[in-house]
CSV table of N, CA and C in Angstrom, one decimal:
chain,number,residue,atom,x,y,z
A,582,SER,N,0.7,-1.2,-0.1
A,582,SER,CA,0.1,-0.1,-0.3
A,582,SER,C,0.8,1.1,-0.1
A,583,GLY,N,0.9,2.0,-0.7
A,583,GLY,CA,1.1,3.4,-0.8
A,583,GLY,C,2.7,3.2,-1.4
A,584,GLY,N,3.1,2.2,-2.0
A,584,GLY,CA,4.7,1.7,-2.1
A,584,GLY,C,5.7,0.9,-0.8
A,585,GLN,N,4.7,0.6,-0.1
A,585,GLN,CA,5.3,0.5,1.1
A,585,GLN,C,5.0,-1.4,1.6
A,586,PHE,N,6.0,-2.0,1.6
A,586,PHE,CA,5.8,-3.4,2.0
A,586,PHE,C,4.8,-3.4,3.1
A,587,LEU,N,4.0,-4.3,2.9
A,587,LEU,CA,3.3,-5.1,4.5
A,587,LEU,C,3.7,-6.7,5.0
A,588,LEU,N,3.8,-6.4,6.1
A,588,LEU,CA,4.1,-7.6,7.1
A,588,LEU,C,2.8,-7.6,8.1
A,589,ASP,N,1.9,-8.7,7.8
A,589,ASP,CA,0.7,-8.5,8.6
A,589,ASP,C,-0.2,-7.5,8.9
A,590,GLY,N,0.0,-6.8,7.5
A,590,GLY,CA,-1.3,-5.6,7.2
A,590,GLY,C,-0.3,-4.4,7.9
A,591,LYS,N,0.8,-4.2,8.6
A,591,LYS,CA,1.5,-3.3,8.8
A,591,LYS,C,2.6,-2.9,8.1
A,592,PRO,N,3.0,-1.6,7.9
A,592,PRO,CA,4.5,-1.5,7.1
A,592,PRO,C,5.6,-2.0,7.8
A,593,PHE,N,6.5,-2.3,6.6
A,593,PHE,CA,7.6,-3.0,7.1
A,593,PHE,C,8.9,-3.0,6.5
A,594,GLN,N,10.0,-2.2,7.4
A,594,GLN,CA,11.2,-2.2,6.4
A,594,GLN,C,11.8,-3.0,6.5
A,595,ILE,N,12.4,-3.7,5.4
A,595,ILE,CA,13.2,-4.7,5.3
A,595,ILE,C,14.7,-4.4,5.6
A,596,ARG,N,15.5,-4.8,6.2
A,596,ARG,CA,16.3,-4.6,6.9
A,596,ARG,C,17.6,-5.9,7.0
A,597,ALA,N,17.9,-6.0,5.7
A,597,ALA,CA,18.9,-7.4,5.3
A,597,ALA,C,20.5,-7.2,5.3
A,598,GLY,N,20.7,-8.3,5.1
A,598,GLY,CA,22.5,-8.9,4.9
A,598,GLY,C,22.2,-10.1,4.8
A,599,GLU,N,23.5,-10.3,4.0
A,599,GLU,CA,23.6,-11.7,3.2
A,599,GLU,C,24.4,-12.7,4.1
A,600,MET,N,24.4,-14.2,4.2
A,600,MET,CA,24.9,-15.0,4.9
A,600,MET,C,24.5,-15.9,3.9
A,601,HIS,N,25.4,-16.4,3.4
A,601,HIS,CA,25.6,-17.8,2.8
A,601,HIS,C,25.9,-19.1,3.0
A,602,PHE,N,24.8,-19.8,3.8
A,602,PHE,CA,25.3,-20.9,4.8
A,602,PHE,C,26.1,-22.0,4.4
A,603,MET,N,26.6,-22.1,3.2
A,603,MET,CA,27.5,-22.7,2.5
A,603,MET,C,28.8,-22.0,3.0
A,604,ARG,N,28.7,-21.2,3.4
A,604,ARG,CA,30.2,-20.6,3.4
A,604,ARG,C,30.7,-20.3,4.8
A,605,VAL,N,29.7,-20.4,5.8
A,605,VAL,CA,30.0,-20.7,7.0
A,605,VAL,C,29.9,-22.1,7.6
A,606,PRO,N,30.8,-22.6,8.5
A,606,PRO,CA,30.5,-23.6,9.1
A,606,PRO,C,29.2,-23.3,10.1
A,607,ARG,N,28.9,-24.6,9.8
A,607,ARG,CA,27.1,-24.9,10.5
A,607,ARG,C,27.3,-24.8,12.5
A,608,GLU,N,28.2,-24.9,12.8
A,608,GLU,CA,28.5,-24.9,14.0
A,608,GLU,C,28.4,-23.5,14.4
A,609,TYR,N,28.6,-22.3,13.0
A,609,TYR,CA,29.0,-20.8,13.4
A,609,TYR,C,27.6,-20.0,13.2
A,610,TRP,N,26.7,-21.0,12.3
A,610,TRP,CA,25.4,-20.0,12.2
A,610,TRP,C,24.8,-19.3,13.2
A,611,HIS,N,24.4,-19.8,14.3
A,611,HIS,CA,23.6,-18.9,15.3
A,611,HIS,C,24.2,-17.8,15.7
A,612,ASP,N,25.7,-17.9,15.9
A,612,ASP,CA,26.7,-17.2,16.1
A,612,ASP,C,26.4,-15.7,15.3
A,613,ARG,N,26.5,-16.2,14.0
A,613,ARG,CA,26.9,-14.9,12.8
A,613,ARG,C,25.2,-14.5,12.8
A,614,LEU,N,24.4,-15.1,12.9
A,614,LEU,CA,22.9,-15.1,12.9
A,614,LEU,C,22.3,-14.1,13.6
A,615,ARG,N,22.9,-14.2,15.1
A,615,ARG,CA,22.9,-13.5,16.4
A,615,ARG,C,23.3,-11.7,16.1
A,616,LYS,N,24.7,-12.0,15.5
A,616,LYS,CA,25.6,-10.7,15.4
A,616,LYS,C,24.8,-10.0,14.6
A,617,MET,N,24.3,-10.4,13.3
A,617,MET,CA,23.3,-9.9,12.5
A,617,MET,C,22.0,-9.3,13.1
A,618,ARG,N,21.7,-9.8,13.9
A,618,ARG,CA,20.4,-9.6,14.6
A,618,ARG,C,20.8,-8.2,15.2
A,619,ALA,N,22.0,-8.5,16.1
A,619,ALA,CA,22.6,-7.2,17.1
A,619,ALA,C,22.6,-6.2,16.3
A,620,MET,N,23.0,-6.1,15.0
A,620,MET,CA,23.7,-4.8,13.9
A,620,MET,C,22.2,-4.5,13.5
A,621,GLY,N,20.9,-4.8,14.1
A,621,GLY,CA,19.8,-4.1,13.8
A,621,GLY,C,19.2,-4.5,12.6
A,622,LEU,N,20.1,-6.1,12.0
A,622,LEU,CA,19.0,-6.1,10.7
A,622,LEU,C,17.9,-6.9,11.0
A,623,ASN,N,17.0,-7.3,10.5
A,623,ASN,CA,15.8,-7.7,10.7
A,623,ASN,C,15.7,-9.2,9.7
A,624,THR,N,16.4,-9.2,8.6
A,624,THR,CA,16.2,-10.1,7.7
A,624,THR,C,17.6,-10.9,7.1
A,625,VAL,N,18.0,-11.9,6.9
A,625,VAL,CA,19.0,-12.4,6.3
A,625,VAL,C,18.6,-13.1,4.6
A,626,GLY,N,19.6,-12.6,3.7
A,626,GLY,CA,19.2,-13.2,2.6
A,626,GLY,C,20.1,-14.2,2.3
A,627,THR,N,20.0,-15.2,1.7
A,627,THR,CA,20.9,-16.5,1.4
A,627,THR,C,20.5,-17.1,0.0
A,628,TYR,N,21.8,-17.3,-0.6
A,628,TYR,CA,21.7,-17.9,-1.5
A,628,TYR,C,21.9,-19.6,-1.3
A,629,MET,N,21.3,-20.5,-2.4
A,629,MET,CA,21.6,-22.1,-2.6
A,629,MET,C,22.4,-22.2,-3.7
A,630,PHE,N,23.0,-22.8,-3.8
A,630,PHE,CA,24.1,-23.3,-4.9
A,630,PHE,C,23.9,-24.9,-5.1
A,631,TRP,N,23.1,-24.9,-6.2
A,631,TRP,CA,23.0,-26.2,-6.9
A,631,TRP,C,23.9,-27.1,-7.0
A,632,ASN,N,25.0,-26.7,-7.2
A,632,ASN,CA,26.1,-27.9,-7.7
A,632,ASN,C,26.1,-28.6,-6.0
A,633,VAL,N,25.6,-27.8,-4.8
A,633,VAL,CA,25.8,-28.3,-3.5
A,633,VAL,C,25.0,-29.8,-3.3
A,634,HIS,N,23.9,-29.4,-3.8
A,634,HIS,CA,22.5,-29.9,-3.5
A,634,HIS,C,22.2,-30.8,-4.2
A,635,GLU,N,22.9,-30.8,-5.8
A,635,GLU,CA,22.5,-32.2,-6.5
A,635,GLU,C,23.7,-32.0,-7.1
A,636,PRO,N,24.8,-32.6,-6.4
A,636,PRO,CA,26.0,-33.2,-6.5
A,636,PRO,C,26.2,-34.2,-7.9
A,637,GLU,N,25.2,-35.2,-8.0
A,637,GLU,CA,24.8,-36.0,-9.5
A,637,GLU,C,23.4,-35.6,-9.3
A,638,PRO,N,23.4,-36.0,-11.1
A,638,PRO,CA,21.9,-36.1,-11.3
A,638,PRO,C,20.9,-36.8,-10.5
A,639,GLY,N,19.8,-36.0,-10.0
A,639,GLY,CA,19.1,-36.5,-9.2
A,639,GLY,C,19.5,-37.5,-8.1
A,640,LYS,N,20.4,-37.2,-7.3
A,640,LYS,CA,20.9,-37.3,-5.6
A,640,LYS,C,21.3,-36.1,-5.3
A,641,PHE,N,20.4,-35.9,-3.9
A,641,PHE,CA,20.5,-35.0,-3.5
A,641,PHE,C,20.9,-34.8,-2.4
A,642,ASP,N,21.6,-33.6,-1.8
A,642,ASP,CA,22.5,-33.7,-0.5
A,642,ASP,C,21.3,-32.3,0.4
A,643,PHE,N,20.9,-32.9,1.2
A,643,PHE,CA,20.6,-31.2,2.7
A,643,PHE,C,21.2,-31.6,3.7
A,644,ARG,N,22.4,-32.6,3.6
A,644,ARG,CA,23.0,-32.7,4.9
A,644,ARG,C,24.0,-32.3,5.7
A,645,GLY,N,24.0,-32.1,6.7
A,645,GLY,CA,25.2,-31.2,7.4
A,645,GLY,C,25.4,-29.6,6.9
A,646,ASN,N,26.6,-29.3,6.3
A,646,ASN,CA,26.2,-27.8,5.9
A,646,ASN,C,25.7,-27.6,4.8
A,647,ALA,N,24.9,-28.4,4.5
A,647,ALA,CA,23.7,-28.2,3.2
A,647,ALA,C,22.6,-28.1,3.6
A,648,ASP,N,22.4,-28.4,5.2
A,648,ASP,CA,21.0,-28.1,5.6
A,648,ASP,C,20.4,-27.3,5.3
A,649,VAL,N,20.1,-26.9,4.5
A,649,VAL,CA,19.5,-25.2,4.3
A,649,VAL,C,18.3,-25.4,5.3
A,650,ALA,N,17.5,-26.2,5.4
A,650,ALA,CA,16.2,-26.0,6.4
A,650,ALA,C,16.6,-25.8,7.6
A,651,ALA,N,17.6,-26.5,8.1
A,651,ALA,CA,18.1,-26.1,9.7
A,651,ALA,C,18.8,-24.3,9.7
A,652,PHE,N,19.2,-24.1,8.5
A,652,PHE,CA,19.6,-22.7,8.3
A,652,PHE,C,18.8,-21.9,8.7
A,653,VAL,N,17.5,-22.0,7.8
A,653,VAL,CA,16.1,-21.1,7.6
A,653,VAL,C,15.6,-21.0,9.3
A,654,ARG,N,15.6,-22.5,9.9
A,654,ARG,CA,15.0,-22.5,11.3
A,654,ARG,C,15.7,-21.7,12.0
A,655,ALA,N,17.2,-21.8,12.1
A,655,ALA,CA,18.5,-21.2,13.2
A,655,ALA,C,18.1,-19.5,12.7
A,656,ALA,N,17.8,-19.3,11.8
A,656,ALA,CA,17.3,-17.5,11.5
A,656,ALA,C,16.0,-16.8,12.0
A,657,GLN,N,14.6,-18.0,11.9
A,657,GLN,CA,13.7,-18.1,12.7
A,657,GLN,C,14.0,-17.9,14.3
A,658,GLU,N,14.9,-19.0,14.4
A,658,GLU,CA,15.1,-19.0,16.0
A,658,GLU,C,16.0,-17.5,16.7
A,659,GLU,N,17.0,-17.1,15.6
A,659,GLU,CA,17.5,-15.8,16.1
A,659,GLU,C,16.4,-14.7,16.0
A,660,GLY,N,15.4,-14.7,15.7
A,660,GLY,CA,14.5,-13.4,15.4
A,660,GLY,C,14.9,-12.8,13.7
A,661,LEU,N,15.1,-13.6,12.7
A,661,LEU,CA,15.6,-13.0,11.4
A,661,LEU,C,14.6,-13.7,10.4
A,662,TRP,N,13.9,-12.8,9.6
A,662,TRP,CA,13.2,-13.3,8.4
A,662,TRP,C,14.1,-13.7,7.1
A,663,VAL,N,14.0,-14.2,6.0
A,663,VAL,CA,14.7,-14.6,5.0
A,663,VAL,C,13.9,-14.7,3.9
A,664,LEU,N,15.1,-14.0,2.9
A,664,LEU,CA,15.0,-13.8,1.6
A,664,LEU,C,15.6,-15.2,1.2
A,665,LEU,N,14.8,-16.3,0.2
A,665,LEU,CA,15.7,-17.1,-0.3
A,665,LEU,C,16.1,-16.9,-1.8
A,666,ARG,N,17.0,-17.3,-1.8
A,666,ARG,CA,17.2,-17.2,-3.4
A,666,ARG,C,17.9,-18.9,-3.5
A,667,PRO,N,17.1,-19.4,-4.3
A,667,PRO,CA,17.7,-20.9,-4.5
A,667,PRO,C,18.3,-21.2,-5.9
A,668,GLY,N,18.3,-19.8,-6.8
A,668,GLY,CA,18.9,-19.9,-8.1
A,668,GLY,C,17.4,-20.3,-9.3
A,669,PRO,N,18.2,-21.0,-10.3
A,669,PRO,CA,18.7,-21.8,-10.3
A,669,PRO,C,20.5,-21.4,-10.7
A,670,TYR,N,20.6,-20.3,-10.8
A,670,TYR,CA,22.0,-19.5,-11.2
A,670,TYR,C,22.2,-18.7,-9.9
A,671,ALA,N,23.1,-18.5,-9.2
A,671,ALA,CA,23.4,-17.9,-8.3
A,671,ALA,C,24.5,-16.6,-8.4
A,672,CYS,N,25.5,-17.2,-9.3
A,672,CYS,CA,26.4,-15.9,-9.2
A,672,CYS,C,27.0,-16.1,-7.6
A,673,ALA,N,26.9,-15.2,-7.1
A,673,ALA,CA,27.6,-15.2,-5.9
A,673,ALA,C,29.0,-15.7,-5.9
A,674,GLU,N,30.1,-15.3,-6.8
A,674,GLU,CA,31.5,-15.7,-7.0
A,674,GLU,C,31.7,-17.1,-6.5
A,675,TRP,N,30.3,-18.0,-7.2
A,675,TRP,CA,30.4,-19.3,-6.7
A,675,TRP,C,30.7,-19.8,-8.1
A,676,GLU,N,31.4,-21.0,-8.3
A,676,GLU,CA,32.2,-21.8,-9.5
A,676,GLU,C,30.7,-21.9,-9.9
A,677,TRP,N,31.0,-21.5,-11.3
A,677,TRP,CA,29.8,-21.7,-12.7
A,677,TRP,C,28.6,-21.4,-12.1
A,678,GLY,N,28.5,-20.2,-11.1
A,678,GLY,CA,27.0,-19.8,-10.5
A,678,GLY,C,26.3,-20.8,-9.7
A,679,GLY,N,26.7,-21.8,-9.5
A,679,GLY,CA,26.7,-23.0,-8.5
A,679,GLY,C,25.9,-24.1,-9.6
A,680,TYR,N,26.1,-23.8,-10.7
A,680,TYR,CA,25.4,-25.1,-11.6
A,680,TYR,C,26.1,-26.0,-11.4
A,681,PRO,N,25.8,-27.6,-11.1
A,681,PRO,CA,26.5,-28.4,-11.1
A,681,PRO,C,27.2,-29.0,-12.3
A,682,TYR,N,28.4,-29.4,-12.6
A,682,TYR,CA,29.3,-29.9,-13.2
A,682,TYR,C,28.7,-30.6,-14.5
A,683,TRP,N,27.6,-31.4,-13.7
A,683,TRP,CA,27.1,-32.7,-14.9
A,683,TRP,C,26.1,-32.1,-15.8
A,684,LEU,N,25.8,-30.6,-15.6
A,684,LEU,CA,24.9,-30.4,-17.1
A,684,LEU,C,26.0,-29.8,-17.6
A,685,ALA,N,27.6,-29.3,-17.6
A,685,ALA,CA,28.2,-29.2,-19.0
A,685,ALA,C,28.4,-30.4,-19.8
A,686,ASN,N,28.0,-31.8,-18.8
A,686,ASN,CA,28.1,-32.7,-19.8
A,686,ASN,C,27.0,-33.3,-21.2
A,687,ILE,N,25.8,-32.2,-20.4
A,687,ILE,CA,24.9,-32.5,-21.7
A,687,ILE,C,25.4,-31.9,-23.0
A,688,PRO,N,25.3,-32.4,-24.1
A,688,PRO,CA,25.7,-31.8,-25.7
A,688,PRO,C,24.8,-30.6,-25.8
A,689,GLU,N,25.2,-29.9,-26.3
A,689,GLU,CA,24.7,-28.4,-26.6
A,689,GLU,C,23.7,-28.1,-25.7
A,690,LEU,N,23.9,-28.1,-24.3
A,690,LEU,CA,22.7,-27.6,-23.4
A,690,LEU,C,23.0,-26.3,-23.3
A,691,LYS,N,21.6,-25.5,-23.3
A,691,LYS,CA,22.0,-24.0,-23.0
A,691,LYS,C,21.3,-24.1,-21.7
A,692,VAL,N,22.0,-23.0,-21.1
A,692,VAL,CA,21.5,-23.2,-19.6
A,692,VAL,C,21.0,-21.6,-19.6
A,693,ARG,N,19.9,-21.4,-18.5
A,693,ARG,CA,19.4,-20.2,-18.2
A,693,ARG,C,18.2,-20.0,-19.6
A,694,SER,N,17.9,-21.1,-20.4
A,694,SER,CA,16.9,-20.6,-21.7
A,694,SER,C,16.1,-21.6,-21.1
A,695,THR,N,15.4,-21.6,-22.6
A,695,THR,CA,14.0,-23.2,-22.0
A,695,THR,C,14.7,-23.9,-22.7
A,696,ASP,N,15.6,-24.8,-22.8
A,696,ASP,CA,16.3,-25.9,-23.7
A,696,ASP,C,15.7,-26.5,-22.5
A,697,PRO,N,14.6,-27.6,-23.4
A,697,PRO,CA,13.7,-29.0,-22.3
A,697,PRO,C,14.5,-29.6,-21.3
A,698,ARG,N,15.8,-29.7,-21.9
A,698,ARG,CA,16.7,-30.5,-21.0
A,698,ARG,C,17.2,-30.0,-19.6
A,699,PHE,N,17.5,-28.6,-19.5
A,699,PHE,CA,17.9,-28.0,-18.9
A,699,PHE,C,16.4,-27.4,-17.5
A,700,LEU,N,15.7,-27.0,-18.6
A,700,LEU,CA,14.2,-27.1,-17.6
A,700,LEU,C,13.7,-28.6,-16.6
A,701,GLU,N,14.2,-29.3,-17.3
A,701,GLU,CA,13.4,-30.4,-16.6
A,701,GLU,C,14.5,-31.0,-15.3
A,702,ALA,N,16.0,-30.6,-15.5
A,702,ALA,CA,16.8,-30.2,-14.7
A,702,ALA,C,16.7,-29.6,-13.3
A,703,VAL,N,15.9,-28.3,-13.8
A,703,VAL,CA,15.7,-27.3,-12.7
A,703,VAL,C,14.7,-27.7,-11.9
A,704,ARG,N,13.7,-28.1,-12.6
A,704,ARG,CA,12.4,-28.5,-12.1
A,704,ARG,C,12.5,-29.8,-10.9
A,705,ARG,N,13.6,-30.3,-11.4
A,705,ARG,CA,14.2,-32.0,-10.5
A,705,ARG,C,14.6,-31.2,-8.9
A,706,TYR,N,15.5,-30.3,-9.3
A,706,TYR,CA,15.8,-29.6,-8.1
A,706,TYR,C,15.2,-28.6,-7.5
A,707,LEU,N,14.4,-27.9,-8.2
A,707,LEU,CA,13.5,-27.0,-7.4
A,707,LEU,C,12.1,-27.7,-6.2
A,708,ALA,N,12.3,-28.7,-7.1
A,708,ALA,CA,11.1,-29.7,-6.2
A,708,ALA,C,12.0,-30.6,-5.2
A,709,ALA,N,12.7,-30.7,-5.3
A,709,ALA,CA,13.7,-30.9,-4.4
A,709,ALA,C,13.8,-30.2,-2.9
A,710,VAL,N,14.4,-28.8,-3.5
A,710,VAL,CA,14.4,-27.5,-2.5
A,710,VAL,C,13.1,-27.1,-2.0
A,711,GLY,N,11.7,-27.5,-2.6
A,711,GLY,CA,10.6,-27.1,-1.9
A,711,GLY,C,10.1,-28.1,-1.1
A,712,LYS,N,10.4,-29.5,-1.1
A,712,LYS,CA,10.4,-30.8,-0.1
A,712,LYS,C,10.8,-30.3,1.2
A,713,GLN,N,12.0,-29.2,1.4
A,713,GLN,CA,12.9,-28.9,2.7
A,713,GLN,C,12.3,-27.6,2.8
A,714,LEU,N,11.7,-26.6,2.3
A,714,LEU,CA,11.4,-25.6,2.3
A,714,LEU,C,10.2,-25.1,2.2
A,715,ALA,N,9.3,-25.7,1.7
A,715,ALA,CA,8.1,-24.8,1.2
A,715,ALA,C,7.5,-24.4,2.5
A,716,GLY,N,7.5,-25.7,3.2
A,716,GLY,CA,6.8,-25.4,5.0
A,716,GLY,C,6.9,-24.4,5.5
A,717,LEU,N,8.2,-23.6,5.1
A,717,LEU,CA,8.9,-22.9,6.2
A,717,LEU,C,8.9,-21.5,5.6
A,718,GLN,N,7.9,-21.3,4.9
A,718,GLN,CA,7.5,-19.9,4.1
A,718,GLN,C,6.6,-19.1,5.4
A,719,ILE,N,6.3,-17.5,4.9
A,719,ILE,CA,5.7,-16.9,5.9
A,719,ILE,C,4.1,-17.7,6.2
A,720,GLY,N,3.5,-18.2,5.1
A,720,GLY,CA,2.2,-18.4,5.2
A,720,GLY,C,2.1,-20.0,5.7
A,721,HIS,N,3.2,-20.7,6.4
A,721,HIS,CA,3.2,-21.5,7.1
A,721,HIS,C,3.8,-22.0,8.5
A,722,GLY,N,3.9,-20.7,8.7
A,722,GLY,CA,4.4,-20.0,10.1
A,722,GLY,C,6.0,-20.1,10.0
A,723,GLY,N,6.7,-20.3,8.8
A,723,GLY,CA,8.1,-20.1,8.8
A,723,GLY,C,8.8,-18.5,8.8
A,724,PRO,N,10.1,-18.3,8.6
A,724,PRO,CA,10.5,-17.2,8.4
A,724,PRO,C,10.4,-16.6,7.2
A,725,ILE,N,10.3,-17.8,5.8
A,725,ILE,CA,10.5,-17.4,4.4
A,725,ILE,C,9.4,-16.0,4.1
A,726,LEU,N,10.0,-14.8,3.8
A,726,LEU,CA,9.0,-13.7,3.2
A,726,LEU,C,8.6,-13.9,1.8
A,727,MET,N,10.0,-14.4,1.2
A,727,MET,CA,10.3,-14.2,-0.4
A,727,MET,C,11.2,-15.3,-0.9
A,728,THR,N,10.6,-15.5,-2.1
A,728,THR,CA,11.7,-16.7,-2.6
A,728,THR,C,12.2,-15.9,-4.4
A,729,GLN,N,13.5,-16.0,-4.3
A,729,GLN,CA,13.6,-15.0,-5.7
A,729,GLN,C,13.4,-15.7,-6.9
A,730,VAL,N,13.1,-15.2,-8.1
A,730,VAL,CA,12.7,-16.1,-9.3
A,730,VAL,C,14.1,-15.8,-9.8
A,731,GLU,N,15.5,-16.8,-10.3
A,731,GLU,CA,16.3,-16.4,-11.0
A,731,GLU,C,17.6,-15.6,-10.2
A,732,ASN,N,18.1,-15.3,-10.4
A,732,ASN,CA,19.2,-14.3,-10.1
A,732,ASN,C,19.8,-13.5,-10.9
A,733,GLU,N,19.6,-12.2,-10.8
A,733,GLU,CA,20.4,-11.2,-11.6
A,733,GLU,C,20.7,-11.6,-13.8
A,734,TYR,N,19.3,-11.6,-13.6
A,734,TYR,CA,19.1,-12.3,-14.9
A,734,TYR,C,18.9,-11.2,-15.9
A,735,GLY,N,18.5,-10.0,-15.3
A,735,GLY,CA,18.6,-8.9,-16.3
A,735,GLY,C,19.6,-8.3,-16.7
A,736,SER,N,20.8,-8.6,-16.3
A,736,SER,CA,21.9,-8.4,-17.1
A,736,SER,C,22.6,-9.2,-18.0
A,737,TYR,N,22.1,-10.7,-17.8
A,737,TYR,CA,22.1,-11.6,-18.6
A,737,TYR,C,21.3,-11.4,-20.3
A,738,GLY,N,19.9,-11.7,-19.7
A,738,GLY,CA,19.2,-12.0,-20.6
A,738,GLY,C,17.3,-11.0,-20.7
A,739,SER,N,17.0,-11.5,-21.4
A,739,SER,CA,15.8,-11.0,-21.5
A,739,SER,C,14.2,-12.0,-21.7
A,740,ASP,N,14.5,-12.9,-21.6
A,740,ASP,CA,13.5,-13.7,-22.2
A,740,ASP,C,12.2,-14.2,-20.8
A,741,LYS,N,11.4,-13.4,-21.2
A,741,LYS,CA,10.4,-13.7,-20.1
A,741,LYS,C,9.7,-14.9,-20.0
A,742,VAL,N,9.8,-15.7,-21.2
A,742,VAL,CA,9.4,-17.0,-21.2
A,742,VAL,C,10.0,-18.2,-20.0
A,743,TYR,N,11.8,-17.6,-20.3
A,743,TYR,CA,12.4,-18.4,-19.4
A,743,TYR,C,11.9,-18.4,-18.4
A,744,LEU,N,12.0,-16.7,-17.7
A,744,LEU,CA,11.9,-16.5,-16.2
A,744,LEU,C,10.0,-17.1,-15.7
A,745,GLY,N,9.2,-17.0,-16.8
A,745,GLY,CA,8.0,-17.8,-16.4
A,745,GLY,C,8.0,-19.0,-16.0
A,746,GLU,N,8.9,-20.2,-16.9
A,746,GLU,CA,9.5,-21.5,-16.6
A,746,GLU,C,9.9,-21.2,-15.4
A,747,ILE,N,10.8,-20.2,-14.6
A,747,ILE,CA,11.6,-21.1,-13.5
A,747,ILE,C,10.1,-20.2,-12.3
A,748,ARG,N,9.6,-19.1,-12.5
A,748,ARG,CA,8.7,-18.9,-11.9
A,748,ARG,C,7.6,-20.2,-11.4
A,749,ASP,N,7.4,-20.6,-12.4
A,749,ASP,CA,6.5,-21.8,-12.5
A,749,ASP,C,7.0,-23.1,-11.9
A,750,ALA,N,8.3,-23.3,-12.1
A,750,ALA,CA,8.8,-24.3,-11.5
A,750,ALA,C,8.7,-24.3,-9.4
A,751,LEU,N,9.1,-23.0,-9.5
A,751,LEU,CA,8.8,-22.6,-8.2
A,751,LEU,C,7.4,-22.9,-7.4
A,752,ARG,N,6.8,-22.1,-8.1
A,752,ARG,CA,5.1,-22.6,-7.6
A,752,ARG,C,5.2,-23.8,-7.2
A,753,ASN,N,5.2,-25.1,-8.5
A,753,ASN,CA,5.1,-26.2,-8.6
A,753,ASN,C,5.9,-26.8,-7.4
A,754,ALA,N,6.7,-26.2,-7.0
A,754,ALA,CA,7.5,-26.9,-6.3
A,754,ALA,C,7.0,-26.8,-4.4
A,755,GLY,N,6.1,-25.6,-4.7
A,755,GLY,CA,5.0,-25.6,-3.3
A,755,GLY,C,5.4,-23.9,-2.9
A,756,PHE,N,6.2,-23.0,-3.7
A,756,PHE,CA,6.3,-22.0,-3.2
A,756,PHE,C,5.4,-20.9,-3.4
A,757,ASP,N,5.1,-20.1,-2.9
A,757,ASP,CA,3.6,-19.3,-2.9
A,757,ASP,C,3.8,-18.1,-2.7
């Protein structure tokens, strides 16, 4: 309303900082999140790196330092909201933007496009992410305020059909 973000019907100013959970040892998550809160932040933004979570096609890893749901719950325990950025492309100065190496083994695959082989892999990955995190969205009592559709795409391309496919894959994965 009036250009303001509303949370529970009241104006809310997002004061966010980034913390990429994969770059911080799990035993330090609470400490770092607590420090973010102490700085006056109310929200943490985090990327997910596809190559960490699906190191081999169809084999997912959400354990240990890759346990994104545990990170999101830790943020909630420390009084922070979450802006989730699952990709599929992350950038974040992470190898190949977080894409798993095996995508490069698919002949003539075009990433960040409507190539059906790419979209099939993206849908599988985002469905696995949804199983971990859809229940942690604000509408389900969790701290995830928003989920980003792609990342830094405007400086890469302008294919709105592609962006719509990513949006739909997130919705189908349970992100609302």
